[in-house]
Coordinates of C-alpha atoms in Angstrom, one line a residue:
M1 CA 0.0 0.0 0.0
V2 CA 2.8 2.4 0.8
H3 CA 4.5 1.6 -2.5
D4 CA 1.3 2.1 -4.4
R5 CA 0.7 5.4 -2.7
Q6 CA 4.1 6.7 -3.4
E7 CA 3.9 5.6 -7.1
H8 CA 0.5 7.3 -7.4
E9 CA 2.0 10.5 -6.1
S10 CA 5.1 10.2 -8.2
Q11 CA 4.3 13.6 -9.8
E12 CA 4.3 15.2 -6.4
E13 CA 7.4 16.8 -4.9
S14 CA 9.9 14.7 -3.0
L15 CA 9.8 13.9 0.7
L16 CA 11.1 16.4 3.1
P17 CA 14.0 15.7 5.6
T18 CA 13.1 14.0 8.8
S19 CA 14.2 13.8 12.4
E20 CA 13.5 11.5 15.4
R21 CA 12.9 14.3 17.9
D22 CA 9.4 15.0 19.3
P23 CA 8.3 18.6 18.3
M24 CA 5.6 18.7 21.0
A25 CA 8.1 18.1 23.7
R26 CA 10.0 21.3 22.7
G27 CA 6.8 23.3 22.6
S28 CA 5.8 22.1 26.1
G29 CA 6.8 24.0 29.2
D30 CA 5.6 25.7 32.3
D31 CA 3.7 28.4 30.4
E32 CA 0.1 28.2 29.2
H33 CA 1.2 27.4 25.7
G34 CA 3.1 24.4 26.9
E35 CA 0.2 23.1 29.0
I36 CA -2.2 23.3 26.1
L37 CA 0.3 21.5 23.8
A38 CA 0.7 18.7 26.3
E39 CA -3.1 18.4 26.6
L40 CA -3.5 18.3 22.8
R41 CA -0.8 15.7 22.6
S42 CA -2.4 13.4 25.2
H43 CA -5.9 13.7 23.9
S44 CA -5.2 14.1 20.2
T45 CA -7.5 12.5 17.7
D46 CA -5.7 13.9 14.7
H47 CA -5.8 11.2 12.0
S48 CA -3.3 12.9 9.8
T49 CA -0.6 12.6 12.5
E50 CA -1.5 8.9 12.9
A51 CA -1.3 8.3 9.2
V52 CA 2.2 9.9 9.0
L53 CA 3.4 7.8 12.0
D54 CA 2.0 4.6 10.5
R55 CA 3.8 5.3 7.3
S56 CA 7.1 6.0 9.1
M57 CA 6.9 2.6 10.8
S58 CA 6.3 0.8 7.5
T59 CA 9.3 2.5 5.9
G60 CA 11.8 1.4 8.6
G61 CA 10.9 3.5 11.6
E62 CA 13.0 6.5 10.6
G63 CA 10.4 8.9 12.3
P64 CA 7.6 10.9 10.9
R65 CA 8.1 12.0 7.2
Y66 CA 6.3 15.0 5.6
R67 CA 5.5 15.9 2.1
V68 CA 4.4 18.9 0.1
Y69 CA 2.2 18.7 -3.0
K70 CA 2.3 20.6 -6.3
R71 CA -1.5 21.0 -6.1
R72 CA -1.0 23.5 -3.3
W73 CA 0.0 26.1 -6.0
F74 CA -3.4 25.8 -7.7
G75 CA -5.2 26.6 -4.4
L76 CA -2.8 29.4 -3.6
M77 CA -3.3 31.0 -7.1
Q78 CA -7.1 30.8 -6.6
L79 CA -6.7 32.6 -3.3
V80 CA -4.6 35.2 -5.0
L81 CA -7.2 35.7 -7.7
L82 CA -10.1 36.2 -5.3
N83 CA -8.0 38.6 -3.2
V84 CA -7.2 40.6 -6.3
I85 CA -10.9 40.8 -7.4
V86 CA -12.4 41.6 -4.0
S87 CA -10.0 44.5 -3.5
W88 CA -10.7 45.8 -7.0
D89 CA -14.4 45.6 -6.2
W90 CA -13.8 47.6 -3.0
L91 CA -12.1 50.5 -4.8
S92 CA -14.2 50.5 -7.9
F93 CA -15.8 53.8 -7.2
S94 CA -13.1 55.4 -5.0
A95 CA -10.7 55.5 -7.9
V96 CA -13.2 57.6 -9.9
S97 CA -15.0 59.3 -7.0
T98 CA -15.8 62.6 -8.8
T99 CA -17.1 60.8 -11.9
S100 CA -19.1 58.4 -9.7
A101 CA -20.6 61.2 -7.7
E102 CA -21.7 62.9 -10.9
Y103 CA -23.3 59.7 -12.3
F104 CA -25.3 58.9 -9.2
N105 CA -26.0 62.6 -8.5
V106 CA -24.7 62.3 -4.9
S107 CA -21.8 63.9 -3.0
E108 CA -18.3 62.5 -2.8
S109 CA -18.9 61.8 0.9
A110 CA -21.7 59.4 -0.2
I111 CA -19.3 57.7 -2.6
N112 CA -16.9 57.3 0.4
W113 CA -19.7 55.3 2.0
L114 CA -19.3 52.6 -0.7
S115 CA -15.8 52.0 0.6
T116 CA -16.7 52.5 4.3
G117 CA -19.7 50.2 4.1
F118 CA -17.5 47.5 2.5
L119 CA -15.2 47.7 5.5
F120 CA -17.9 47.6 8.1
A121 CA -19.3 44.5 6.3
F122 CA -16.0 42.8 7.0
C123 CA -16.4 43.3 10.7
V124 CA -20.0 41.9 10.8
V125 CA -19.1 38.6 9.3
S126 CA -15.8 38.0 11.0
P127 CA -17.1 35.6 13.7
A128 CA -18.5 33.3 11.0
V129 CA -15.2 33.5 9.1
I130 CA -13.3 32.3 12.2
W131 CA -15.7 29.4 12.7
I132 CA -15.7 28.3 9.0
L133 CA -11.9 28.4 8.7
N134 CA -11.4 26.7 12.0
K135 CA -13.9 23.9 11.4
G136 CA -13.8 23.5 7.6
G137 CA -10.5 24.9 6.5
P138 CA -9.8 27.2 3.6
K139 CA -11.9 25.6 0.9
P140 CA -15.4 26.3 2.3
A141 CA -14.3 29.8 3.0
I142 CA -13.0 30.3 -0.5
I143 CA -16.2 28.9 -2.0
T144 CA -18.4 31.1 0.2
A145 CA -16.4 34.2 -0.9
S146 CA -16.7 33.2 -4.6
I147 CA -20.5 33.0 -4.3
L148 CA -20.8 36.4 -2.5
I149 CA -18.5 38.0 -5.1
L150 CA -20.5 36.7 -8.0
V151 CA -23.8 37.8 -6.5
G152 CA -22.6 41.2 -5.3
N153 CA -21.0 42.2 -8.6
W154 CA -24.1 41.5 -10.6
I155 CA -26.3 43.4 -8.1
R156 CA -23.9 46.4 -8.5
Y157 CA -24.3 46.2 -12.2
A158 CA -28.1 46.1 -12.0
G159 CA -27.9 49.2 -9.8
T160 CA -25.8 51.1 -12.2
R161 CA -27.9 50.1 -15.2
A162 CA -31.1 51.4 -13.6
T163 CA -32.4 54.7 -14.8
N164 CA -30.0 57.4 -13.7
G165 CA -28.3 54.8 -11.5
H166 CA -29.8 53.4 -8.3
F167 CA -27.3 54.2 -5.6
G168 CA -29.1 52.1 -2.9
V169 CA -28.9 49.0 -5.0
V170 CA -25.2 49.6 -5.7
M171 CA -24.6 50.1 -2.0
F172 CA -26.3 46.7 -1.3
G173 CA -24.2 44.9 -3.9
Q174 CA -21.0 46.6 -2.4
I175 CA -21.9 45.3 1.1
V176 CA -22.5 41.8 -0.3
I177 CA -19.0 41.8 -1.8
G178 CA -17.7 43.3 1.5
L179 CA -19.0 40.2 3.3
A180 CA -16.8 38.1 1.0
Q181 CA -13.6 39.8 1.7
P182 CA -12.8 38.4 5.2
F183 CA -13.2 34.8 3.9
V184 CA -10.3 35.3 1.5
L185 CA -8.2 37.9 3.3
S186 CA -8.1 35.8 6.6
A187 CA -7.4 32.5 4.8
P188 CA -3.8 32.9 3.7
T189 CA -2.2 32.0 7.1
R190 CA -4.5 29.0 7.5
F191 CA -3.8 27.9 3.9
S192 CA 0.0 28.3 4.2
D193 CA 0.0 26.4 7.6
L194 CA -2.1 23.6 6.0
W195 CA 0.0 23.2 2.7
F196 CA 3.5 24.7 3.2
T197 CA 6.6 24.0 5.3
D198 CA 8.4 26.6 7.4
Q199 CA 10.6 27.3 4.4
G200 CA 7.6 28.7 2.4
R201 CA 4.9 29.8 4.7
T202 CA 5.8 33.5 5.0
S203 CA 6.2 33.7 1.2
A204 CA 2.9 31.9 0.6
T205 CA 1.1 34.2 3.1
A206 CA 2.7 37.2 1.4
I207 CA 1.6 36.2 -2.1
A208 CA -2.0 35.6 -1.1
S209 CA -2.4 38.5 1.4
L210 CA -0.7 41.1 -0.8
A211 CA -2.7 40.1 -3.8
N212 CA -5.5 42.0 -2.1
P213 CA -3.9 45.5 -2.3
F214 CA -2.7 44.6 -5.8
G215 CA -6.3 44.4 -6.8
G216 CA -6.7 47.9 -5.4
A217 CA -3.8 49.0 -7.5
L218 CA -5.5 47.6 -10.6
G219 CA -8.6 49.5 -9.7
Q220 CA -6.7 52.7 -9.1
L221 CA -4.9 52.4 -12.4
I222 CA -7.5 50.9 -14.7
D223 CA -10.8 52.4 -13.6
P224 CA -10.0 56.0 -14.5
F225 CA -9.4 54.8 -18.1
W226 CA -12.7 52.9 -18.2
A227 CA -14.7 55.7 -16.8
T228 CA -13.5 59.0 -18.3
K229 CA -17.0 60.5 -18.1
A230 CA -20.1 59.8 -15.9
S231 CA -21.9 57.8 -18.6
D232 CA -19.0 55.2 -18.6
I233 CA -19.7 54.1 -15.0
P234 CA -22.2 51.2 -15.9
N235 CA -19.7 49.8 -18.5
M236 CA -16.9 50.0 -15.9
V237 CA -18.9 48.0 -13.4
L238 CA -19.9 45.5 -16.1
Y239 CA -16.2 44.8 -17.0
I240 CA -15.3 44.3 -13.4
A241 CA -18.3 41.9 -12.9
I242 CA -17.3 39.8 -15.9
I243 CA -13.7 39.5 -14.6
S244 CA -14.9 38.7 -11.1
S245 CA -17.2 35.9 -12.4
I246 CA -14.4 34.3 -14.4
A247 CA -12.0 34.5 -11.4
S248 CA -14.5 32.9 -9.0
I249 CA -15.3 29.7 -10.9
P250 CA -12.1 27.7 -10.2
S251 CA -12.8 27.9 -6.5
F252 CA -15.1 24.9 -6.7
F253 CA -12.2 22.7 -8.0
I254 CA -9.4 23.3 -5.5
S255 CA -8.4 20.5 -3.0
A256 CA -9.7 20.8 0.5
K257 CA -6.4 19.6 2.2
P258 CA -3.3 17.7 1.4
P259 CA -3.3 13.9 1.7
T260 CA -0.6 14.1 4.4
P261 CA 0.6 17.2 6.4
P262 CA 3.7 19.1 5.3
S263 CA 5.2 19.6 8.7
A264 CA 4.9 18.6 12.4
S265 CA 3.0 21.7 13.3
A266 CA 0.5 21.1 10.6
A267 CA -0.1 17.6 11.8
Q268 CA -0.6 18.7 15.4
Q269 CA -4.2 19.3 16.5
K270 CA -4.8 23.0 17.1
A271 CA -6.2 24.5 20.3
P272 CA -10.0 24.6 20.5
L273 CA -11.7 28.0 20.0
K274 CA -12.3 28.5 23.8
Q275 CA -8.6 27.9 24.6
T276 CA -7.6 30.0 21.6
V277 CA -9.5 33.0 22.9
M278 CA -7.8 32.6 26.3
I279 CA -4.4 32.5 24.8
M280 CA -5.0 35.5 22.6
V281 CA -6.5 37.7 25.3
R282 CA -3.7 36.9 27.8
S283 CA -0.9 37.3 25.3
V284 CA 1.0 40.6 25.6
E285 CA 2.7 39.9 22.2
F286 CA -0.8 39.6 20.6
W287 CA -1.8 43.1 21.7
L288 CA 1.6 44.6 20.8
I289 CA 1.0 43.3 17.2
F290 CA -2.8 43.7 17.0
I291 CA -3.0 47.4 17.9
P292 CA -0.3 48.7 15.5
F293 CA -1.5 46.3 12.8
S294 CA -5.1 47.5 13.0
I295 CA -3.9 51.2 13.0
Y296 CA -1.6 50.8 10.0
V297 CA -4.0 48.7 8.0
G298 CA -6.7 51.2 8.8
L299 CA -4.5 54.1 7.7
F300 CA -3.6 52.3 4.5
N301 CA -7.3 51.6 3.7
A302 CA -8.1 55.3 4.3
I303 CA -5.4 56.7 2.1
S304 CA -6.3 54.2 -0.6
S305 CA -9.9 55.2 -0.5
L306 CA -9.3 59.0 -0.3
L307 CA -6.2 59.4 -2.4
N308 CA -8.1 61.0 -5.3
Q309 CA -9.7 63.5 -2.9
I310 CA -6.4 64.2 -1.2
L311 CA -4.7 65.1 -4.5
E312 CA -7.5 66.6 -6.6
P313 CA -7.7 70.0 -4.7
Y314 CA -4.1 70.7 -5.8
G315 CA -5.0 70.3 -9.5
Y316 CA -4.1 66.7 -10.0
S317 CA -6.4 64.5 -12.2
E318 CA -8.0 61.2 -11.3
T319 CA -5.5 59.5 -13.6
E320 CA -2.5 61.0 -11.7
A321 CA -4.1 60.0 -8.4
G322 CA -4.6 56.5 -9.9
I323 CA -0.9 56.3 -10.8
C324 CA 0.0 57.3 -7.3
G325 CA -2.2 54.6 -5.8
A326 CA -0.8 52.1 -8.2
L327 CA 2.8 53.0 -7.2
L328 CA 1.8 52.8 -3.5
I329 CA 0.8 49.1 -4.1
V330 CA 3.1 47.9 -6.9
I331 CA 6.3 49.1 -5.2
G332 CA 5.0 47.6 -2.0
L333 CA 4.5 44.2 -3.7
L334 CA 8.1 44.3 -5.2
A335 CA 9.5 45.1 -1.7
S336 CA 7.6 42.3 -0.1
A337 CA 8.8 39.9 -2.8
V338 CA 12.3 40.5 -1.5
A339 CA 11.5 40.7 2.2
S340 CA 9.3 37.6 2.6
P341 CA 11.7 35.0 1.2
L342 CA 14.5 36.5 3.3
T343 CA 12.3 36.2 6.4
D344 CA 11.5 32.6 5.4
K345 CA 15.2 31.9 5.2
Y346 CA 16.5 33.7 8.2
K347 CA 13.3 33.8 10.4
A348 CA 14.1 37.4 11.5
Y349 CA 10.5 38.3 12.3
L350 CA 11.1 40.7 15.1
L351 CA 14.0 42.5 13.5
S352 CA 11.9 43.0 10.3
I353 CA 8.9 44.3 12.3
K354 CA 11.0 46.7 14.3
L355 CA 12.7 48.1 11.2
C356 CA 9.5 48.6 9.2
V357 CA 7.3 50.3 11.7
P358 CA 9.3 53.6 12.3
F359 CA 9.7 54.1 8.6
I360 CA 5.9 53.6 8.0
A361 CA 5.2 56.4 10.5
L362 CA 7.8 58.6 9.0
C363 CA 6.2 58.2 5.6
Y364 CA 2.8 59.3 6.9
L365 CA 4.5 62.3 8.5
I366 CA 6.2 63.4 5.2
F367 CA 3.1 62.7 3.1
I368 CA 1.4 65.7 4.9
F369 CA 3.5 68.0 2.5
A370 CA 3.4 65.8 -0.6
P371 CA 0.1 67.1 -2.2
S372 CA 1.1 70.7 -2.0
A373 CA 4.6 70.1 -3.4
P374 CA 5.4 71.7 -6.8
S375 CA 5.3 68.4 -8.6
I376 CA 3.3 65.1 -8.4
S377 CA 6.6 63.4 -8.2
A378 CA 6.8 64.1 -4.4
A379 CA 3.5 62.2 -3.8
Y380 CA 4.8 59.4 -6.1
I381 CA 8.0 59.0 -4.2
I382 CA 6.5 59.0 -0.7
A383 CA 3.6 56.7 -1.7
S384 CA 6.2 54.3 -3.1
A385 CA 8.2 54.3 0.1
L386 CA 5.1 53.9 2.2
G387 CA 4.0 50.9 0.2
A388 CA 7.4 49.3 0.4
F389 CA 7.5 49.3 4.2
S390 CA 3.8 48.6 4.7
F391 CA 3.7 45.6 2.4
S392 CA 6.9 44.1 3.8
L393 CA 5.4 44.3 7.3
V394 CA 2.0 42.7 6.7
P395 CA 2.9 39.0 6.0
I396 CA 5.8 39.1 8.4
A397 CA 3.6 40.4 11.3
L398 CA 0.8 37.8 10.5
E399 CA 3.2 34.9 10.4
W400 CA 5.0 35.9 13.5
L401 CA 1.7 36.2 15.3
V402 CA 1.0 32.6 14.3
E403 CA 4.5 31.6 15.6
V404 CA 4.2 33.3 19.0
T405 CA 0.6 32.2 19.7
Y406 CA 1.1 28.5 18.6
P407 CA -0.9 26.2 19.0
V408 CA -3.6 28.7 18.2
S409 CA -5.1 28.0 14.8
P410 CA -3.7 30.5 12.3
E411 CA -7.0 31.9 11.1
M412 CA -7.8 33.3 14.6
G413 CA -5.0 35.9 14.8
S414 CA -5.2 36.9 11.1
T415 CA -9.0 37.3 11.2
V416 CA -8.9 39.4 14.4
C417 CA -6.1 41.6 13.1
W418 CA -7.7 42.1 9.7
T419 CA -11.1 42.9 11.3
G420 CA -9.4 45.5 13.5
G421 CA -7.8 47.0 10.4
Q422 CA -11.1 47.2 8.5
L423 CA -12.9 48.7 11.5
V424 CA -10.2 51.2 12.2
G425 CA -10.0 52.0 8.5
A426 CA -13.8 52.7 8.2
V427 CA -13.6 55.0 11.2
I428 CA -10.5 56.8 9.9
V429 CA -12.2 57.4 6.5
L430 CA -15.2 59.0 8.3
I431 CA -12.9 61.2 10.4
M432 CA -10.8 62.3 7.5
D433 CA -13.8 63.1 5.4
A434 CA -15.1 65.2 8.3
L435 CA -11.8 67.0 8.5
K436 CA -11.9 68.1 4.9
A437 CA -11.5 71.8 4.5
P438 CA -14.5 73.9 3.4
M439 CA -15.0 75.4 -0.1
D440 CA -13.6 78.8 0.9
A441 CA -10.3 77.3 2.1
V442 CA -7.1 77.5 0.0
P443 CA -7.2 75.2 -1.9
S444 CA -10.9 74.3 -1.6
F445 CA -11.7 71.0 0.1
N446 CA -8.1 70.3 0.8
M447 CA -7.4 67.4 3.3
K448 CA -4.2 68.7 5.0
S449 CA -5.8 68.5 8.5
A450 CA -6.8 64.9 7.7
L451 CA -3.2 64.1 6.7
V452 CA -2.0 65.6 10.0
F453 CA -4.4 63.4 11.9
Q454 CA -3.2 60.4 10.0
A455 CA 0.5 61.1 10.7
V456 CA -0.2 61.6 14.5
L457 CA -2.0 58.3 14.7
A458 CA 0.8 56.5 12.9
L459 CA 3.5 58.0 15.2
I460 CA 1.6 57.3 18.4
V461 CA 1.7 53.4 18.0
V462 CA 5.3 53.2 17.0
P463 CA 6.6 52.3 20.6
L464 CA 4.3 49.2 20.9
P465 CA 5.9 46.8 18.4
L466 CA 9.4 48.1 19.5
C467 CA 8.6 46.6 22.9
L468 CA 8.3 43.0 21.5
G469 CA 10.8 40.6 23.1
L470 CA 11.8 43.1 25.8
F471 CA 11.3 43.1 29.6
G472 CA 11.9 39.4 29.9
R473 CA 9.0 38.4 27.6
D474 CA 9.1 35.0 26.0
A475 CA 8.7 35.8 22.3
R476 CA 10.2 32.6 20.7
N477 CA 8.9 31.1 17.5
R478 CA 6.9 28.2 19.0
R479 CA 5.6 26.8 15.7
L480 CA 9.1 26.7 14.2
E481 CA 10.3 24.9 17.3
A482 CA 7.6 22.2 16.7
D483 CA 8.6 21.9 13.1
K484 CA 12.3 21.5 13.8
G485 CA 11.5 18.7 16.2
V486 CA 10.5 16.5 13.3
G487 CA 12.2 18.0 10.3
G488 CA 10.7 20.2 7.7
G489 CA 12.7 20.9 4.7
D490 CA 12.9 23.0 1.7
D491 CA 9.6 23.7 0.1

């Protein structure tokens, strides 16, 4: 049976290195994490672990052996596609806020609610996201997101095609899509934990998570060309709906989980939800990551939603604002493409976090003066730097949170952090909109006060992540220790 199984999987990647040590013994200790690990070990009913152990005995008793499968890339790419689409949907109207306001005959503040309502919808459905990812894994979450994306996009199109555009119907469709976002934005850490080894998890999380803002970049860059005048809005929404529909279909064909786990930590049964909540609430490290993560994600969501309104009072066009938004995201993706593999290799989570955070705050401070600079180049440069540090931070922070809270299931920390970011982002958008200067200001409707508020908020939270690992706190990589106990090789 073992021979037949290996022959059947001959197209899959080779077996990873092994070891005879027990990973759970290293994770156990006097602290609460160790106690929970010991309890999980003694009461484990995890059949994947048993299968791996059985196979190791039948192959000479060399110890548990783990495998990664090529099919994981199909699931990862589908997660990438959905994150691209859902973010593009989010910023569909923000990228052309002036044109959209003209088409629907509403104010730009009303258009901002299309973005804000989307973010609030994320928060509403987050408890269901945690439950589905915890009990069913990534596939049910991905399928749920696909259905919501399909339905929401065509509701939006119906609303734009109604006579003179029906803003309420469009808002409803936007909220439906907003309900889909947490299912795919919170899934990457769970997916990478289920399918990848410690040599590829951070990169996999980065690829899937950062596909989300990449979708926003596409919206910022493409939508102004599709909607050059108010009457183009219905066609723009139609094009996005067609692309969204095509991208959603493959979700039904991805694998639910690998036949065997890729690592010792993936094989280990995760803490039940009740114990998970206890670990998270009592973990100082969780709060030192959660608070700045929520603030910086919220600030990024706000500046992405309002970039056109920030630059337009100074004479810049929607197209120039779109290019600035695209640079914010594309340069960030390129920076993360370098930072994530390096973190996978050297495991320098804390160092990376402590390097990125001060520079992110500095970028928000300098951006106060970018819109009023003599050239749009200043906004382009600062936005590029902000994107580089922000995007490098996101997957590293999420993966380190999984490490330090192990054996908490990965979706718990990521969902809570992303929910915090969406909620804070929605509130910041409302505050920044309220801080917009009046018509008689110079220039009219400028957002300098809003940018000052943004910078102050970014600076206030800098000390929190800098305290990680200090004052005798135990901030070791618990999941990595479990993996090293029984091998885990190159992905």
